[in-house]
Coordinates of C-alpha atoms in Angstrom, one line a residue:
M222 CA -0.2 -0.7 0.0
Q223 CA 1.8 3.5 -1.0
S224 CA 0.8 6.1 1.9
C225 CA 1.4 9.8 0.8
E226 CA 4.3 11.8 2.3
I227 CA 1.9 14.1 3.7
S228 CA 3.7 17.6 4.6
S229 CA 3.5 18.5 8.5
D230 CA 1.9 22.6 9.4
S231 CA 4.3 25.1 9.1
T232 CA 4.4 28.4 10.1
D233 CA 5.6 29.5 6.4
D234 CA 3.7 31.8 4.5
P235 CA 2.2 30.4 2.7
L236 CA 1.8 32.2 0.2
S237 CA 4.5 34.7 -1.8
S238 CA 2.4 37.5 -1.3
G239 CA 3.0 36.8 2.9
L240 CA 0.1 35.6 4.2
R241 CA 1.4 34.1 7.4
T242 CA -1.5 32.0 8.9
H243 CA -1.1 29.0 12.1
R244 CA -0.5 26.5 8.8
Q245 CA 0.2 26.0 5.8
P246 CA -3.7 25.2 4.0
R247 CA -3.0 21.4 2.7
I248 CA -4.7 21.0 -1.0
V249 CA -5.2 17.6 -2.3
V250 CA -5.3 17.8 -5.9
I251 CA -7.3 14.7 -7.8
G252 CA -5.9 13.5 -11.1
A253 CA -2.4 14.4 -12.4
G254 CA -3.4 15.0 -16.0
L255 CA -3.2 18.0 -17.8
A256 CA -5.5 20.4 -14.9
G257 CA -4.5 18.1 -12.4
L258 CA -0.6 18.5 -12.8
A259 CA -1.1 22.3 -14.2
A260 CA -3.1 23.0 -11.0
T261 CA -0.5 21.5 -8.4
R262 CA 2.2 23.9 -10.6
T263 CA 0.0 27.9 -10.3
L264 CA 0.0 26.3 -6.9
L265 CA 3.6 25.4 -5.9
R266 CA 4.4 29.1 -7.5
S267 CA 2.1 31.1 -6.1
G268 CA 3.9 29.8 -2.2
F269 CA 1.2 26.8 -1.4
T270 CA 4.1 23.6 0.0
D271 CA 1.7 21.7 1.6
V272 CA 0.0 20.5 -1.6
T273 CA -0.9 16.5 -3.0
V274 CA -1.1 15.0 -6.3
L275 CA -3.1 11.8 -5.8
E276 CA -3.3 9.6 -9.7
A277 CA -5.2 7.0 -9.5
S278 CA -3.5 5.0 -12.4
D279 CA 0.3 4.5 -12.2
H280 CA 1.7 7.5 -15.0
V281 CA 0.5 11.0 -15.6
G282 CA -0.7 12.8 -18.0
G283 CA -4.5 11.9 -17.8
R284 CA -5.7 11.9 -21.1
V285 CA -2.3 12.4 -23.0
Q286 CA -0.6 8.7 -24.0
S287 CA 3.1 9.1 -26.3
V288 CA 3.5 5.9 -27.0
Q289 CA 7.4 5.8 -28.9
H290 CA 7.9 3.1 -31.5
G291 CA 10.4 3.0 -33.5
K292 CA 11.6 6.6 -34.6
A293 CA 8.3 7.9 -34.2
T294 CA 6.1 8.4 -30.8
L295 CA 2.2 7.5 -31.7
E296 CA -0.5 9.8 -30.0
L297 CA -3.4 7.4 -28.8
G298 CA -4.3 10.2 -27.2
A299 CA -4.2 14.2 -27.5
T300 CA -2.7 14.7 -31.0
W301 CA -2.8 18.3 -32.0
I302 CA -2.8 21.7 -30.1
H303 CA -5.0 24.0 -31.7
G304 CA -4.5 26.9 -32.3
A305 CA -0.7 29.4 -31.3
N306 CA -1.7 33.3 -29.6
G307 CA -3.6 32.9 -26.9
N308 CA -3.0 29.1 -26.2
P309 CA -1.0 28.2 -23.1
V310 CA -0.2 24.7 -24.5
Y311 CA 1.1 26.2 -27.7
H312 CA 3.3 28.2 -26.4
L313 CA 4.8 25.8 -23.6
A314 CA 6.2 24.0 -26.6
E315 CA 7.5 27.1 -28.8
D316 CA 9.1 28.5 -25.4
N317 CA 10.6 24.6 -25.1
G318 CA 11.6 24.1 -28.6
L319 CA 9.3 20.5 -29.2
L320 CA 7.5 22.4 -32.3
E321 CA 11.1 22.8 -33.8
D322 CA 10.7 19.5 -36.5
T323 CA 7.4 19.8 -36.7
T324 CA 6.9 19.2 -41.1
D325 CA 5.2 21.7 -42.5
E326 CA 3.0 18.3 -43.5
E327 CA 1.9 17.7 -40.0
R328 CA 1.1 21.7 -39.5
S329 CA -3.0 21.3 -40.5
V330 CA -4.9 24.7 -40.5
G331 CA -8.2 22.8 -41.8
R332 CA -10.9 22.8 -40.0
I333 CA -11.4 19.2 -40.0
S334 CA -7.6 17.7 -38.7
L335 CA -5.9 15.7 -41.0
Y336 CA -2.0 14.6 -39.9
A337 CA -1.2 16.6 -43.2
K338 CA -2.8 19.8 -44.8
N339 CA -1.0 18.3 -48.1
G340 CA -1.9 15.8 -50.6
V341 CA -5.4 14.6 -50.7
A342 CA -7.8 12.2 -49.2
H343 CA -9.6 9.6 -50.9
Y344 CA -13.1 9.3 -50.6
Q345 CA -13.8 5.8 -52.0
T346 CA -17.0 3.5 -52.2
N347 CA -17.5 1.0 -50.8
A348 CA -18.2 -1.1 -54.4
G349 CA -14.6 -0.6 -54.4
K350 CA -14.4 3.3 -56.4
R351 CA -12.7 6.3 -56.1
I352 CA -15.2 8.8 -56.2
P353 CA -14.1 12.2 -58.1
K354 CA -11.9 15.2 -57.1
D355 CA -14.5 17.4 -58.1
L356 CA -17.6 15.9 -56.5
V357 CA -16.1 16.2 -53.6
E358 CA -14.8 19.5 -53.3
E359 CA -18.6 20.6 -54.9
F360 CA -20.3 18.6 -51.7
S361 CA -17.4 19.1 -49.1
D362 CA -18.5 23.0 -50.2
L363 CA -22.3 22.7 -50.1
Y364 CA -20.7 20.6 -45.9
N365 CA -18.9 23.8 -44.9
E366 CA -21.5 26.3 -46.2
V367 CA -24.4 24.8 -43.8
Y368 CA -21.9 24.3 -41.3
E369 CA -21.3 27.6 -40.9
L370 CA -25.0 27.9 -40.4
T371 CA -24.7 25.4 -37.1
Q372 CA -22.3 28.0 -35.7
E373 CA -25.4 31.0 -36.2
F374 CA -27.7 29.9 -33.7
F375 CA -25.1 30.1 -31.1
Q376 CA -23.1 33.3 -32.2
N377 CA -26.1 35.1 -33.6
G378 CA -29.4 34.5 -31.1
K379 CA -30.9 32.5 -34.2
P380 CA -34.0 30.8 -33.2
V381 CA -33.3 26.8 -33.4
C382 CA -36.8 25.9 -35.3
A383 CA -38.6 22.1 -33.6
E384 CA -37.9 20.5 -36.8
S385 CA -34.3 20.1 -35.9
Q386 CA -34.8 18.8 -32.7
N387 CA -32.0 21.1 -31.6
S388 CA -29.5 18.8 -33.2
V389 CA -26.9 19.4 -35.2
G390 CA -27.2 16.1 -37.0
V391 CA -31.0 16.4 -37.4
F392 CA -30.4 20.1 -38.8
T393 CA -26.7 19.5 -41.2
R394 CA -29.4 16.6 -42.6
D395 CA -32.5 17.7 -43.5
V396 CA -31.0 20.7 -44.3
V397 CA -27.9 19.2 -46.8
R398 CA -30.9 16.8 -48.4
K399 CA -32.7 19.3 -49.2
K400 CA -30.0 21.2 -50.7
I401 CA -29.2 17.6 -52.6
T402 CA -32.1 17.1 -53.9
M403 CA -33.6 20.3 -55.0
D404 CA -30.0 20.5 -57.2
P405 CA -31.8 20.1 -61.5
E406 CA -27.8 20.1 -62.3
D407 CA -27.2 16.7 -60.9
S408 CA -28.3 13.3 -61.9
E409 CA -29.8 11.0 -59.1
S410 CA -27.1 8.7 -59.0
T411 CA -24.5 11.8 -58.0
K412 CA -27.2 12.3 -55.7
K413 CA -26.7 9.0 -53.8
L414 CA -23.2 9.5 -53.6
K415 CA -23.3 12.7 -52.2
L416 CA -26.0 11.8 -49.4
S417 CA -24.2 8.3 -49.3
M418 CA -20.9 10.9 -48.1
L419 CA -23.5 13.5 -45.7
Q420 CA -23.0 10.5 -43.6
Q421 CA -19.1 10.3 -43.8
Y422 CA -18.9 13.9 -42.6
L423 CA -21.5 13.7 -39.4
K424 CA -18.7 10.0 -38.6
V425 CA -16.4 13.1 -38.9
E426 CA -17.8 15.2 -37.4
S427 CA -18.9 12.7 -34.3
C428 CA -15.0 11.7 -33.6
E429 CA -13.8 14.8 -33.9
S430 CA -17.2 16.2 -31.6
S431 CA -16.9 12.9 -29.1
S432 CA -20.1 12.2 -29.0
P433 CA -21.6 9.2 -29.9
S434 CA -24.1 11.2 -33.3
M435 CA -24.0 14.6 -34.4
D436 CA -27.9 13.6 -33.9
E437 CA -26.5 13.8 -30.1
V438 CA -25.0 17.3 -30.3
S439 CA -26.8 20.1 -29.1
L440 CA -27.1 22.9 -32.3
S441 CA -28.1 26.3 -29.9
E442 CA -25.0 25.3 -27.9
F443 CA -22.7 24.4 -31.2
G444 CA -21.4 27.8 -32.1
E445 CA -19.9 28.4 -28.5
W446 CA -16.9 26.1 -28.0
T447 CA -14.4 28.7 -29.5
E448 CA -11.4 27.9 -31.7
I449 CA -8.2 30.0 -31.0
P450 CA -6.9 31.1 -34.9
G451 CA -4.1 29.5 -35.8
A452 CA -3.2 25.8 -37.8
H453 CA -3.6 22.3 -35.6
Y454 CA 0.1 21.1 -34.4
V455 CA 1.7 18.0 -33.5
I456 CA 4.2 17.6 -31.7
P457 CA 6.6 15.2 -32.9
E458 CA 8.8 14.0 -29.8
G459 CA 5.1 13.5 -28.3
F460 CA 2.3 15.0 -26.5
M461 CA 4.1 14.2 -23.4
K462 CA 6.5 16.2 -23.9
I463 CA 3.7 19.2 -22.6
V464 CA 3.0 16.7 -19.2
Q465 CA 7.0 16.9 -17.9
L466 CA 7.7 20.4 -18.8
L467 CA 4.2 20.6 -16.6
A468 CA 5.6 18.0 -14.3
Q469 CA 8.9 19.0 -13.7
D470 CA 9.1 21.5 -11.4
I471 CA 6.4 19.8 -9.1
P472 CA 8.7 17.3 -6.4
S473 CA 8.8 13.0 -7.1
R474 CA 7.4 13.1 -3.6
T475 CA 3.6 15.4 -4.2
I476 CA 2.4 13.1 -6.9
C477 CA 0.9 9.4 -5.2
L478 CA 1.0 6.8 -8.5
S479 CA -1.9 4.4 -8.2
K480 CA -3.6 6.1 -5.5
P481 CA -7.6 5.9 -6.3
V482 CA -9.7 7.6 -4.4
R483 CA -12.6 6.3 -3.2
C484 CA -14.4 8.9 -1.7
I485 CA -14.5 12.3 -0.4
H486 CA -15.9 13.6 2.7
W487 CA -16.3 17.8 2.2
N488 CA -18.6 19.6 4.7
Y489 CA -17.2 17.3 7.7
S490 CA -19.8 16.9 10.7
A491 CA -20.9 14.8 13.3
Q492 CA -23.0 12.7 10.9
H493 CA -19.6 11.1 9.3
Q494 CA -17.5 10.1 12.8
E495 CA -19.9 7.5 13.3
V496 CA -19.5 6.0 10.2
I497 CA -15.7 6.9 11.1
A498 CA -15.4 5.3 13.7
K499 CA -16.2 2.4 13.0
S500 CA -13.5 2.2 10.5
S501 CA -11.1 3.3 13.2
D502 CA -9.9 -0.6 13.7
S503 CA -9.5 -1.8 10.3
N504 CA -5.7 -2.3 9.3
H505 CA -5.0 1.6 8.6
N506 CA -1.6 3.7 7.4
E507 CA 0.7 4.5 10.4
N508 CA 3.2 7.5 9.2
N509 CA 2.7 9.8 10.6
H510 CA 2.6 12.3 8.3
S511 CA -0.9 10.8 7.1
C512 CA -4.4 10.8 8.4
R513 CA -6.4 8.1 10.6
P514 CA -10.1 8.0 10.3
H515 CA -10.4 8.0 14.0
D516 CA -8.8 11.5 13.6
D517 CA -11.1 14.4 14.0
P518 CA -10.5 16.7 10.8
L519 CA -12.2 19.6 13.4
I520 CA -10.0 18.8 16.1
L521 CA -7.2 19.6 13.2
G522 CA -8.7 22.3 11.9
R523 CA -9.6 20.4 8.1
P524 CA -13.3 20.5 6.9
I525 CA -12.5 17.5 4.6
Y526 CA -11.5 13.9 4.3
V527 CA -11.0 11.8 1.5
E528 CA -10.4 8.3 1.6
C529 CA -8.0 6.1 -0.4
E530 CA -9.0 2.5 -1.8
D531 CA -5.6 1.6 0.1
E532 CA -8.0 2.7 2.7
E533 CA -5.4 5.9 3.6
W534 CA -7.1 8.7 5.0
I535 CA -6.4 11.8 3.8
A536 CA -7.6 15.4 5.6
A537 CA -7.4 18.2 3.8
D538 CA -8.2 22.2 3.7
H539 CA -9.0 22.0 -0.1
V540 CA -9.4 19.2 -2.5
I541 CA -8.8 19.7 -6.3
V542 CA -11.2 17.3 -8.5
T543 CA -10.1 17.2 -11.8
A544 CA -11.7 14.3 -12.6
S545 CA -13.3 13.2 -16.3
L546 CA -16.8 13.6 -17.2
G547 CA -17.2 10.2 -17.0
V548 CA -15.8 8.9 -14.2
L549 CA -18.1 11.6 -12.1
K550 CA -21.0 9.9 -14.1
G551 CA -21.2 6.9 -13.2
N552 CA -19.0 7.7 -9.9
H553 CA -20.2 10.3 -8.4
E554 CA -22.9 8.9 -6.3
A555 CA -19.8 6.9 -4.6
M556 CA -17.4 9.3 -5.0
F557 CA -19.2 12.5 -2.7
S558 CA -20.5 12.1 1.3
P559 CA -22.5 14.0 1.0
S560 CA -23.9 14.4 -2.0
L561 CA -23.4 16.9 -4.9
P562 CA -26.4 19.4 -5.0
E563 CA -28.8 19.0 -7.3
D564 CA -28.2 21.4 -10.1
K565 CA -24.5 20.3 -10.2
V566 CA -25.4 16.4 -10.9
L567 CA -28.1 17.2 -13.0
A568 CA -24.9 18.9 -15.2
I569 CA -23.2 16.5 -14.9
E570 CA -26.2 14.0 -16.0
K571 CA -27.5 16.4 -19.2
L572 CA -23.5 16.9 -19.7
G573 CA -22.2 15.0 -23.2
I574 CA -18.9 12.7 -22.8
S575 CA -18.6 9.9 -25.3
T576 CA -15.5 7.9 -26.2
T577 CA -12.8 8.4 -29.7
D578 CA -10.5 5.9 -31.0
K579 CA -7.2 5.6 -32.6
I580 CA -5.9 2.4 -34.7
F581 CA -3.1 2.3 -36.0
L582 CA -1.8 -0.2 -39.3
E583 CA 1.7 -0.6 -39.7
F584 CA 2.4 -1.7 -43.0
E585 CA 5.8 -3.0 -44.7
E586 CA 4.8 -0.7 -47.3
P587 CA 2.6 1.6 -48.7
F588 CA -0.4 0.0 -50.5
W589 CA -2.1 4.3 -50.7
S590 CA -0.9 6.2 -53.8
P591 CA 2.5 8.9 -52.8
E592 CA -0.7 12.4 -52.7
C593 CA -2.9 9.9 -50.8
N594 CA -3.3 11.5 -47.1
S595 CA -6.5 9.8 -46.2
I596 CA -8.7 7.3 -47.0
Q597 CA -12.2 8.2 -45.9
F598 CA -14.8 5.3 -45.9
V599 CA -17.9 6.2 -48.1
W600 CA -21.0 3.5 -48.1
E601 CA -22.9 3.8 -50.6
D602 CA -26.4 1.8 -48.8
E603 CA -26.5 4.6 -46.4
A604 CA -27.6 7.1 -48.4
Q605 CA -31.3 7.3 -46.4
L606 CA -30.3 6.3 -42.7
E607 CA -31.4 8.1 -40.0
Q608 CA -29.6 6.6 -37.5
L609 CA -26.1 6.2 -37.6
T610 CA -25.6 2.9 -35.0
Y611 CA -24.9 -0.3 -35.1
P612 CA -25.2 -3.6 -34.0
E613 CA -22.2 -4.7 -32.1
E614 CA -20.8 -7.9 -35.0
L615 CA -20.7 -4.1 -37.1
W616 CA -18.6 -2.4 -35.1
Y617 CA -16.3 -1.5 -38.3
K618 CA -18.9 0.4 -39.8
K619 CA -18.5 3.1 -36.9
I620 CA -14.9 3.8 -38.7
C621 CA -14.5 6.6 -40.6
S622 CA -11.5 6.8 -42.2
F623 CA -7.6 6.0 -41.8
D624 CA -5.6 9.1 -42.5
V625 CA -1.8 8.7 -43.5
L626 CA 0.9 9.1 -40.9
Y627 CA 3.1 12.0 -42.4
P628 CA 5.7 11.7 -42.1
P629 CA 7.3 8.4 -43.4
E630 CA 10.4 9.1 -42.8
R631 CA 9.3 8.8 -39.2
Y632 CA 6.4 7.3 -38.9
G633 CA 7.6 4.4 -41.2
Y634 CA 3.8 3.1 -43.6
M635 CA 1.4 4.0 -40.9
L636 CA -2.4 5.3 -41.1
S637 CA -4.2 5.7 -38.4
G638 CA -8.4 4.9 -37.9
W639 CA -11.5 6.8 -36.1
I640 CA -14.7 5.5 -34.6
C641 CA -16.4 6.8 -31.9
G642 CA -19.1 6.0 -29.7
Q643 CA -20.1 2.5 -28.9
E644 CA -18.8 1.1 -31.5
A645 CA -15.5 2.0 -30.4
L646 CA -16.3 0.1 -27.1
Y647 CA -17.5 -3.0 -28.9
M648 CA -13.6 -2.3 -31.2
E649 CA -11.8 -2.6 -27.6
R650 CA -13.2 -5.5 -26.4
C651 CA -11.7 -7.1 -29.9
D652 CA -8.1 -8.7 -29.5
D653 CA -5.4 -7.3 -32.3
E654 CA -5.8 -10.4 -34.4
T655 CA -9.8 -9.3 -34.4
V656 CA -9.0 -5.7 -35.9
A657 CA -6.3 -6.2 -38.3
E658 CA -8.6 -9.1 -40.0
T659 CA -11.6 -6.8 -40.2
C660 CA -9.6 -3.4 -40.7
T661 CA -7.4 -4.9 -43.8
E662 CA -11.0 -7.0 -44.8
L663 CA -12.8 -2.8 -44.8
L664 CA -9.1 -1.3 -46.7
R665 CA -9.4 -4.3 -49.6
R666 CA -13.1 -3.2 -49.9
F667 CA -13.2 0.5 -50.1
T668 CA -9.5 0.7 -52.6
G669 CA -11.1 -1.9 -54.6
N670 CA -7.8 -3.8 -54.0
P671 CA -8.1 -7.7 -53.2
D672 CA -4.1 -8.0 -52.4
I673 CA -3.4 -5.3 -49.6
P674 CA -1.7 -7.3 -47.1
K675 CA -2.6 -7.2 -43.3
P676 CA -0.6 -4.5 -41.2
W677 CA 2.2 -6.7 -39.3
R678 CA 1.6 -4.1 -36.2
V679 CA -1.9 -3.0 -34.7
L680 CA -1.8 0.0 -31.8
R681 CA -5.9 1.3 -30.4
S682 CA -6.1 3.1 -27.6
S683 CA -9.1 2.3 -24.9
W684 CA -10.8 5.0 -23.4
G685 CA -13.6 4.0 -23.3
S686 CA -13.1 0.9 -20.9
N687 CA -10.0 2.2 -19.1
P688 CA -11.7 2.9 -15.5
F689 CA -10.2 5.8 -15.4
I690 CA -11.1 7.6 -17.6
R691 CA -14.1 6.7 -19.1
G692 CA -14.5 8.3 -22.7
S693 CA -12.2 10.4 -24.8
Y694 CA -13.9 14.5 -24.1
S695 CA -17.1 16.3 -24.0
F696 CA -19.2 17.2 -26.1
T697 CA -22.3 20.0 -25.0
R698 CA -25.5 17.3 -25.6
V699 CA -28.9 18.9 -26.6
G700 CA -30.8 19.1 -23.5
S701 CA -27.5 21.3 -21.8
S702 CA -25.4 24.3 -21.8
G703 CA -21.9 26.3 -21.3
E704 CA -24.0 27.2 -17.9
D705 CA -23.9 23.7 -17.2
C706 CA -20.0 23.4 -17.8
E707 CA -20.1 26.3 -15.1
R708 CA -21.9 24.7 -13.0
L709 CA -19.8 22.1 -13.1
A710 CA -16.9 24.0 -12.2
M711 CA -18.4 25.7 -9.5
P712 CA -17.0 24.7 -6.0
L713 CA -18.3 24.0 -2.8
P714 CA -20.1 24.0 -0.3
Y715 CA -21.9 27.2 -2.5
A716 CA -20.8 30.9 -1.2
N717 CA -24.7 31.3 0.7
S718 CA -23.8 28.4 2.4
T719 CA -22.1 31.2 5.0
K720 CA -21.4 28.8 7.9
A721 CA -19.6 26.5 5.6
S722 CA -15.5 26.5 5.0
P723 CA -15.2 28.1 2.0
L724 CA -13.8 26.5 -1.4
Q725 CA -14.1 23.0 0.1
V726 CA -14.3 21.3 -3.7
L727 CA -13.5 22.6 -6.7
F728 CA -13.5 21.3 -9.9
A729 CA -11.4 21.1 -12.5
G730 CA -11.0 19.3 -16.3
E731 CA -11.5 19.7 -19.7
A732 CA -15.1 19.6 -19.0
T733 CA -15.9 22.6 -17.1
H734 CA -14.1 25.0 -18.9
R735 CA -17.3 26.7 -21.1
K736 CA -15.3 28.0 -24.8
Y737 CA -12.8 24.7 -24.5
Y738 CA -14.1 22.1 -23.6
S739 CA -12.3 19.3 -24.9
T740 CA -9.1 20.8 -25.6
T741 CA -5.6 20.7 -23.8
H742 CA -5.8 24.1 -23.4
G743 CA -9.4 23.7 -22.0
A744 CA -8.3 21.5 -19.4
L745 CA -4.7 23.4 -18.2
L746 CA -6.6 26.8 -17.7
S747 CA -9.2 25.9 -16.3
G748 CA -6.4 23.9 -13.3
Q749 CA -5.1 27.6 -13.1
R750 CA -8.3 28.8 -13.2
E751 CA -8.8 26.5 -9.7
A752 CA -5.3 27.2 -8.9
T753 CA -5.9 31.0 -9.0
R754 CA -9.1 30.9 -7.3
L755 CA -7.1 29.4 -3.8
T756 CA -4.6 32.2 -4.8
E757 CA -6.6 34.9 -5.0
M758 CA -8.9 34.3 -2.0
Y759 CA -5.8 33.3 0.9
Q760 CA -4.8 36.9 -0.7
D761 CA -7.8 38.8 0.0
L762 CA -8.1 37.2 3.3
H763 CA -4.3 38.0 4.3
R764 CA -5.5 41.0 3.1
A765 CA -8.7 41.6 5.6
Q766 CA -6.4 41.4 8.5
T767 CA -3.8 43.2 7.5
T768 CA -6.9 45.5 7.2
K769 CA -8.8 45.0 10.7
P770 CA -8.4 47.9 12.9
N771 CA -6.8 47.7 16.3
M772 CA -9.6 47.1 19.1

């Protein structure tokens, strides 16, 4: 059982501003992903010294997972830095020379992010035919035109019509279908191809949004997500370099790995003492710096107990929770005592999170042409489908495309496939051999080349079945709004609880950022936000104490 080394009470300045209290506030950060590391780094730089990070898995990074592969680094999780100026992740990478080896091909300016902006996407049908480039461009212009319309509902306060069911997918499908069917210049076969391409584009959009279907994404809120201007950058040495930069100034003893949390006992009161007393006879950690369950935190002056799965209990003044929305959805009832307020539970339930997985296939030789930057799967028999969901045995139909990784000098001959929703979870249950065979058959069918060999290596993510993550990233589901992100971020107890210790439980993570949810910069900024919230509270307390008139 790993015990967390907790620093003892101190009379040192908890803040560089000179605030003095009878002891350092003890702060526990739950999760060592980008939000947790950013929060910890900010706290330490602000002068807090009694900070402990509890990470459930055996490594830091959260949803960043870089895997070394020969000369290359493959990203099973976060891949791109989205935008430049004003993006703290970009500036961290740029200031530390992490983008120096990024090739022109790895700087994508397109809305739909590829591994390369050069080259051509090959749209292939399930009949093994390539859709002509001019037809693809014609449809792409139409789709992008309608995509811009989806942004206007939030940005211009445009009312949503009832027919759309406030759904991006329903609205997009209806508008694009009408435009295609009413075009007098297209033949029936061309119209069918375009209708089939629409379904493929919506699958890609679902992977980008990490939603099971674009039908679940809120039309009225879709335009609030804010894109930082600039290109999308990959980090050749791996996104884990960003994690390492955030962690490098954090003392190793501060971070406890393989330390899952069972329950956060906040706003501790007499009603919990009986429960805790019962467990005091168990074999608990006797580390002098850790807190045992029969130590009353009210006597210790701390309002929170963090109960870990290994039976260690840690007393704290403040806890910053950076658990993913997926973990909160599955665990919030057991994770907080007392239970979370109803409005926060409602926000957790209303906001969406799903799984987007990658499937890397490595081949000895390329079977694709040099100018091909991706292979997009267009199922002609799906032109009129309303729901793009499939039974478990047809999970592969949700794979929307395979991107070609550039440059080959770094990656070899590698493809990266995309799949999302429940079908991604079905894929995660399969073994590597099944995934390799299924993907090979797909590629043979859609390219019309029966001689494509099986890849000699398969690597894939499994974010949905990871018990410490449970999904890839969040989206605003139909019925939710940016206000739910803010409600999720609101610290406990609420400000109107005047008798309770303030800012006991704070919340960070990409799902708590109203404008930048789903991104690494959103996660990083949210961690900084909560650390700053605590810093400012203690600074305010200091000012109040130093300006108090002498009686």
